[in-house]
Coordinates of C-alpha atoms in Angstrom, one line a residue:
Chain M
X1 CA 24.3 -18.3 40.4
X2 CA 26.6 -15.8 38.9
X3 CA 25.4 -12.2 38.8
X4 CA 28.5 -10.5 36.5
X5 CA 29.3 -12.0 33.4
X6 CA 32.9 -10.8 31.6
X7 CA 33.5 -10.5 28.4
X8 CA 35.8 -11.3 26.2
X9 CA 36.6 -14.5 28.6
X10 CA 40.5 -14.4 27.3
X11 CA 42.3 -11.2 26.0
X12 CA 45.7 -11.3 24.5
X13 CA 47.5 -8.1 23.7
X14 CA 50.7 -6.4 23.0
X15 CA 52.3 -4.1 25.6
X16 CA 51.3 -0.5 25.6
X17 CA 47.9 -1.0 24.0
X18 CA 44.9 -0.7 25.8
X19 CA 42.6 -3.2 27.3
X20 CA 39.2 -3.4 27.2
X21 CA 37.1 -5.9 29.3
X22 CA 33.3 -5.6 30.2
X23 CA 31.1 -7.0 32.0
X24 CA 27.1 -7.5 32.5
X25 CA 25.0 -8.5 35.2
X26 CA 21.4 -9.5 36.2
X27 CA 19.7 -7.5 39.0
X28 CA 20.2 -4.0 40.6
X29 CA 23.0 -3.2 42.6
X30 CA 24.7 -0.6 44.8
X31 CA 28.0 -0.7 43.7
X32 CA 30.6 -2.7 41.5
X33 CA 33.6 -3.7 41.8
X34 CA 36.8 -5.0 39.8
X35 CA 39.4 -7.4 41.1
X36 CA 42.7 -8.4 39.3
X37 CA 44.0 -12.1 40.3
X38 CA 47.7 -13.0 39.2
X39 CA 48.3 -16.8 39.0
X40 CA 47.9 -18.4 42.3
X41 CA 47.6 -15.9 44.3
X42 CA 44.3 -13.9 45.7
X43 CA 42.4 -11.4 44.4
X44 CA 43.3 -7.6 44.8
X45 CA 40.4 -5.2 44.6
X46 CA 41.0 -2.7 42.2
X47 CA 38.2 0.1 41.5
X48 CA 34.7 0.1 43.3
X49 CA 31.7 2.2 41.2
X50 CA 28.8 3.1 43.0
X51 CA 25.2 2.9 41.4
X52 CA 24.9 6.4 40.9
X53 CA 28.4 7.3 39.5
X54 CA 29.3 6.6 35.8
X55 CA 32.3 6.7 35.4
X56 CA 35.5 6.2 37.9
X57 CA 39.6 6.7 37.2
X58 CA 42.5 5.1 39.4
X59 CA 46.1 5.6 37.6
X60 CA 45.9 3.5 34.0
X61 CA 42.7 2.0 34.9
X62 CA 38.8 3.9 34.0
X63 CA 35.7 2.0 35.2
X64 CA 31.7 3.0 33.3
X65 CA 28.6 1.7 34.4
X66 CA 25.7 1.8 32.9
X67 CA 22.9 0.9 35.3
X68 CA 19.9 0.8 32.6
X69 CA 22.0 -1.6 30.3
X70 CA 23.5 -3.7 33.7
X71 CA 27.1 -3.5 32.2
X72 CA 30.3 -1.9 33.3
X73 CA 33.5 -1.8 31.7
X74 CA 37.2 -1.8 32.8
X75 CA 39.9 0.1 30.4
X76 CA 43.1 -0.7 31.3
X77 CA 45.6 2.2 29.2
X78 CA 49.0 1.7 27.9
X79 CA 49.1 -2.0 29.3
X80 CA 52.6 -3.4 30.9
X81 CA 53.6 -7.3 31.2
X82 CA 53.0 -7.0 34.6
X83 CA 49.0 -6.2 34.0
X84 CA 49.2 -10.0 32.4
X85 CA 46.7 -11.8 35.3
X86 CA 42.5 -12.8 35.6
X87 CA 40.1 -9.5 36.2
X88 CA 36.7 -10.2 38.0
X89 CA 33.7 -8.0 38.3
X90 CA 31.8 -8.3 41.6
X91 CA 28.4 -7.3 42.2
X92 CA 27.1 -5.9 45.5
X93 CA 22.9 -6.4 45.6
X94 CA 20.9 -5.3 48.2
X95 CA 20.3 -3.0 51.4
X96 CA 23.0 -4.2 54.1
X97 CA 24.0 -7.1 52.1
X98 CA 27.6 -8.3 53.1
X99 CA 27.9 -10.6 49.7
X100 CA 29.3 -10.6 46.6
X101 CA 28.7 -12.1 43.6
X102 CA 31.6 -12.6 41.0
X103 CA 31.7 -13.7 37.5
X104 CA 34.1 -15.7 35.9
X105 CA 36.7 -13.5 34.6
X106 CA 38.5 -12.4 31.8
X107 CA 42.1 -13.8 31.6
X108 CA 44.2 -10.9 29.9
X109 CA 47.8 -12.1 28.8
X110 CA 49.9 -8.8 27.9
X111 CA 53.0 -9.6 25.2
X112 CA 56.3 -7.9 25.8
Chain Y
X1 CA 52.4 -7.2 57.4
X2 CA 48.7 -6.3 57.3
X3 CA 46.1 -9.0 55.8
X4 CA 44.7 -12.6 55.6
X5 CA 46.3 -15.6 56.5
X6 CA 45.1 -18.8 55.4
X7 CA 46.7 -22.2 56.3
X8 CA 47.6 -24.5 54.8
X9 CA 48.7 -23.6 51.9
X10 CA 47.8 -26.9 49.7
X11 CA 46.6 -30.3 51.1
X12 CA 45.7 -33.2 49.9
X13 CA 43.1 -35.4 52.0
X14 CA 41.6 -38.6 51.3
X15 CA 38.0 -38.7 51.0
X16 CA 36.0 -39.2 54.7
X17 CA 38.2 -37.2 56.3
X18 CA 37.9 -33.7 58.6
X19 CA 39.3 -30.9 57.5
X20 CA 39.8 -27.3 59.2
X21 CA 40.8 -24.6 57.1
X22 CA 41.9 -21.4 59.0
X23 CA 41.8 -18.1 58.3
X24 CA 43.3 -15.0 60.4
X25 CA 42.9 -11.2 59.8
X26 CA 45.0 -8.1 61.5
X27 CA 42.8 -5.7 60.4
X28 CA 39.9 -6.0 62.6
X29 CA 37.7 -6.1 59.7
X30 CA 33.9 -7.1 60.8
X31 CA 33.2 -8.7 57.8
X32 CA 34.8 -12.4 57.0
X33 CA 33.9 -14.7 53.8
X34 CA 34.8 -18.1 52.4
X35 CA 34.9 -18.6 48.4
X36 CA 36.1 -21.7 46.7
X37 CA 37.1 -20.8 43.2
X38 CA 36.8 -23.4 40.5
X39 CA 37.9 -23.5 36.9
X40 CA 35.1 -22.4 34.7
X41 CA 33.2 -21.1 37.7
X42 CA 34.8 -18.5 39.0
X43 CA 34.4 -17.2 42.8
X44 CA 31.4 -18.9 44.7
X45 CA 30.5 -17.9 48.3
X46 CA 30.1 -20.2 50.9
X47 CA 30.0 -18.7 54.1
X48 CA 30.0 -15.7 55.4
X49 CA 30.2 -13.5 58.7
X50 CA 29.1 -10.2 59.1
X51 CA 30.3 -9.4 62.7
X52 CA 32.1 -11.8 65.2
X53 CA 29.6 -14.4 66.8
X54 CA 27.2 -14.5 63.6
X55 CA 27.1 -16.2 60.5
X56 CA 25.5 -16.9 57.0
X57 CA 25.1 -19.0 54.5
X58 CA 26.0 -18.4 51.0
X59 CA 25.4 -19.8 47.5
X60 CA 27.2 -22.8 48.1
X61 CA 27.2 -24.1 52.1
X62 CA 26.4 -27.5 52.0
X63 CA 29.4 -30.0 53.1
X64 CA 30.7 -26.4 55.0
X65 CA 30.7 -25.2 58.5
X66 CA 31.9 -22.3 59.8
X67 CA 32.5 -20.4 63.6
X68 CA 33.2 -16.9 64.1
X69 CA 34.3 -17.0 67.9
X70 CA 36.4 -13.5 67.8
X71 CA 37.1 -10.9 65.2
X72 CA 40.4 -12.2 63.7
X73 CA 39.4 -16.0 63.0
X74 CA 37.2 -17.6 60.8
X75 CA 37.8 -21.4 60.4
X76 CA 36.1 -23.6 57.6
X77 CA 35.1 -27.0 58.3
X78 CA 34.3 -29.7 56.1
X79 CA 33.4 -32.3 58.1
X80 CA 33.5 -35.6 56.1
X81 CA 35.5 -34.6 52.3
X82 CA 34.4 -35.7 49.2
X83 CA 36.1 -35.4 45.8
X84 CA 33.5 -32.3 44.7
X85 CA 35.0 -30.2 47.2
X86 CA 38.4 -30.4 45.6
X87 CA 39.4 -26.5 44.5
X88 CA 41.2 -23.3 45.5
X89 CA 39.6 -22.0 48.5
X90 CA 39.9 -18.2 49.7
X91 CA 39.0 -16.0 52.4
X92 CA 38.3 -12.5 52.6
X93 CA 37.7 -9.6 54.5
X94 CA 35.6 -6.6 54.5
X95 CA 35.4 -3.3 57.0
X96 CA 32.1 -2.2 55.7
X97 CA 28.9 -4.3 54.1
X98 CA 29.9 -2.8 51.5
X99 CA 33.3 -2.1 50.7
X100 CA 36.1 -3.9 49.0
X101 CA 37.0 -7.3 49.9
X102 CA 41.0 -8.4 51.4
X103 CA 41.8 -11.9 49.9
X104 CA 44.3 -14.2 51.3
X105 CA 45.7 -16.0 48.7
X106 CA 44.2 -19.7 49.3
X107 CA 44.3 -22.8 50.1
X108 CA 44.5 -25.6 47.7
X109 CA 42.6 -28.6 48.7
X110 CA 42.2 -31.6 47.0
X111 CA 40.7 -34.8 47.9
X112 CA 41.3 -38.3 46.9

């Protein structure tokens, strides 16, 4: 069963506006993670929160989480055509557990 | 280059048939999965493999086998196809039970 859920499940907007995609999830975790997928290719892991961090930066992108509501979001700043591509969360549950579970993405398209 | 390999790249089998989908890492990650990634659905795990010789199951197994004779190689199986297994299938990689996951960028299967 899926554990993350994303939302909005499609984004369209123009280059060098910001994206904002969230996501919420069931049960505790340890940490969370967000993936970018371009068309036909894998997934590339982007960010990875821990459960007792709140907030996380990498270049353009910034990560929350906010373990008592079970979401997280992903910002994505001053978007380029080349952000255009499928963003997962991934959920890591558990002491020692290998898994992860996924949700089904949010599809961003970014407009030259 | 440093990553997965997965081979082939796309196939299409008739129904009934064996089919071994490989999987190679140079990173000497412990950690190995397989996902099959359908529209709608996003990411689901099949197998995994925490260290070499061992193996688990994941959310969806059945119709899958999997080995895990050496670090580097983690074959999937199916043994007799059937059109429900049509999708994109990925492997990853981990170095920690943890951390973030190395994709390879799939195989496309689909069977007639």
């Amino acid at each position: 069963s899926q554990q993350g859920e994303e939302d909005p499940q499609a984004l369209s907007i123009q280059e060098g506006e910001n994206a904002t995609m969230n996501c919420s999830y069931k049960t505790s975790i340890n940490n969370l993670q967000w993936y970018r997928q371009n068309s036909g290719r894998g997934l590339v892991h982007l960010i990875l929160i821990r459960s007792n961090e709140r907030e996380k930066h990498s270049g353009r992108l910034r990560v929350t989480l906010d373990t008592s509501k079970k979401s997280s979001s992903l910002l994505i700043t001053a978007s380029r055509a080349a952000d255009t591509a499928s963003y997962f969360c991934a959920t890591n549950s558990g002491a020692g557990s290998y898994q992860l579970t996924f949700g089904k993405g949010t599809k961003l398209s970014v407009i030259p | 280059i440093a990553g997965i390999t997965q081979a082939p790249t796309s196939q299409i089998l008739a129904a009934g048939r064996r089919m071994t989908l490989r999987c190679t890492q140079d990173m000497r990650h412990n950690a190995m999965y397989w996902y099959r990634q359908d529209l709608g659905l996003g990411l689901r795990l099949i197998h995994y493999s925490n260290t070499a010789g061992t193996t688990g199951k994941g959310e969806v197994p059945d119709g899958y086998s999997v080995s895990r004779a050496n670090t580097d190689d983690f074959p999937l199986t199916l043994a007799s196809a059937v059109p429900s297994q049509t999708s994109v299938y990925f492997c990853a990689s981990s170095d920690s039970s943890r951390g973030p996951q190395h994709f390879g960028d799939g195989t496309r299967l689909s069977i007639l």
